[in-house]
Amino acid sequence: MIFVFIALAAIWGLGALFKVPASRSWVLTAVVLVAVLLAHALLPPDNPIPQLFGGSFAGWATAVGVLLVIAGYSRGVRALRSRSTPVEPTQDGPFTDTELGRYARHIVLREIGGPGQKALKDAKVLVIGAGGLGSPTLLYLAAAGVGTIGVIDDDTVDNSNLQRQVIHADTRIGTPKVFSAEAAMVAQNPYVAVRPYNRRLTEEIAEDLFADYDLILEGSDNFETRYLVNRVAAKLGKPVVGAALTQWEGQISVWDPAKGAPCYECIFPEAPAPGLAPSCAEAGVVGPLPGVLGSMMAVEAVKLISGAGEPLRGRMMIYDALYADTRSIKLKRRADCPACGGAHGLDVSTGGA
């Protein structure tokens, strides 16, 4: 019997030493045990071979049977585990434990708290443009836990974008910006839903698209889109967080005529003549500036959704990065504004403060 145990120990010991697959060690073990059983079954008891193995046929047969039962049970358990679907722990509230830990710094803020974070999770926000302003805005909206984030843009990632459009990466050059942004946002926070629209915003789709969202963030780089966003949002009563920038300076406001504030067209009745407001490609822009304004847009969105603080309704904040100067100016509605004048049954005779 000792000889058999020595043989089995050698099989498994050498197998572990030389990293032999366990399946082969089991095969050799079976060969040894079968040889022992055959020796006891076919040879007389006084033969030296059965005596070398020790024991009896009945004893070895019982041992082999026990091993087969144990091996079969183990294999069956592994098979059941491989076919089973992990059960997620039940969730009593709107957040998982991971989300509670992720948003803890919001939840302890008196102005946001649990209800404000729940409002963020339930909110649907549409971002126009996935470029300089859209990049930080989208990342911070995802990080803040805004439940559904739409992004519309028809451009692709270009090498020249990477100086300021921080949501994109060198490896995604040539990728549609909305899909590049989606990848970065989901990687940052898998608990948000991202809706990428790889197309240009047009008159034909704007109203239906906006109707499905609570808040619009406008970060485009052309006046045609800005006026379109403003007109449709004012018609639907949707607030718009709008920002624009060039070179070293940027501006941001909340256009919300449904709450008595002016809309974009109240303040800028007409687009400037060509050449008076050159694009970033023509005039240049310092790289971190979109990050500053885009982060401000995300902050305004969080405030509007959670009800915290005082959003920039009826005010415009202007940031001059070159001289580190920030100033705020009051804005008023125009009763004759073609986009929002008299809209939503509001009295605009005194203008909006």
PDB file of C-alpha atoms in Angstrom, residues 99 101-106 117 120 135-147 149 184-192 194 298 302:
ATOM      1  CA  GLU A  99     -22.766  55.232  -6.691  1.00  0.00           C
ATOM      2  CA  GLY A 101     -19.474  56.366  -2.659  1.00  0.00           C
ATOM      3  CA  ARG A 102     -18.883  58.035  -6.015  1.00  0.00           C
ATOM      4  CA  TYR A 103     -21.289  60.915  -5.371  1.00  0.00           C
ATOM      5  CA  ALA A 104     -20.575  61.269  -1.634  1.00  0.00           C
ATOM      6  CA  ARG A 105     -19.000  64.718  -2.020  1.00  0.00           C
ATOM      7  CA  HIS A 106     -22.201  65.945  -3.681  1.00  0.00           C
ATOM      8  CA  GLN A 117     -28.210  63.906  -6.626  1.00  0.00           C
ATOM      9  CA  LEU A 120     -29.193  64.671 -11.428  1.00  0.00           C
ATOM     10  CA  SER A 135     -15.272  68.319 -23.932  1.00  0.00           C
ATOM     11  CA  PRO A 136     -15.040  69.445 -20.273  1.00  0.00           C
ATOM     12  CA  THR A 137     -18.811  69.907 -20.065  1.00  0.00           C
ATOM     13  CA  LEU A 138     -19.498  66.312 -21.074  1.00  0.00           C
ATOM     14  CA  LEU A 139     -16.837  64.874 -18.785  1.00  0.00           C
ATOM     15  CA  TYR A 140     -18.090  66.791 -15.752  1.00  0.00           C
ATOM     16  CA  LEU A 141     -21.748  66.003 -16.455  1.00  0.00           C
ATOM     17  CA  ALA A 142     -20.853  62.315 -16.580  1.00  0.00           C
ATOM     18  CA  ALA A 143     -18.734  62.565 -13.441  1.00  0.00           C
ATOM     19  CA  ALA A 144     -21.551  64.419 -11.639  1.00  0.00           C
ATOM     20  CA  GLY A 145     -23.948  61.559 -12.321  1.00  0.00           C
ATOM     21  CA  VAL A 146     -26.354  63.146 -14.810  1.00  0.00           C
ATOM     22  CA  GLY A 147     -28.384  60.091 -15.760  1.00  0.00           C
ATOM     23  CA  ILE A 149     -26.536  62.774 -21.597  1.00  0.00           C
ATOM     24  CA  ALA A 184     -14.455  58.735 -22.573  1.00  0.00           C
ATOM     25  CA  MET A 185     -17.669  59.397 -20.641  1.00  0.00           C
ATOM     26  CA  VAL A 186     -18.587  55.741 -20.159  1.00  0.00           C
ATOM     27  CA  ALA A 187     -15.010  54.995 -19.105  1.00  0.00           C
ATOM     28  CA  GLN A 188     -15.268  57.793 -16.547  1.00  0.00           C
ATOM     29  CA  ASN A 189     -18.701  56.769 -15.229  1.00  0.00           C
ATOM     30  CA  PRO A 190     -20.423  53.568 -16.405  1.00  0.00           C
ATOM     31  CA  TYR A 191     -23.549  54.530 -14.447  1.00  0.00           C
ATOM     32  CA  VAL A 192     -24.661  57.160 -16.982  1.00  0.00           C
ATOM     33  CA  VAL A 194     -24.869  58.430 -23.297  1.00  0.00           C
ATOM     34  CA  ALA A 298     -21.375  72.032 -16.175  1.00  0.00           C
ATOM     35  CA  VAL A 302     -25.796  71.032 -11.882  1.00  0.00           C
TER      36      VAL A 302
END
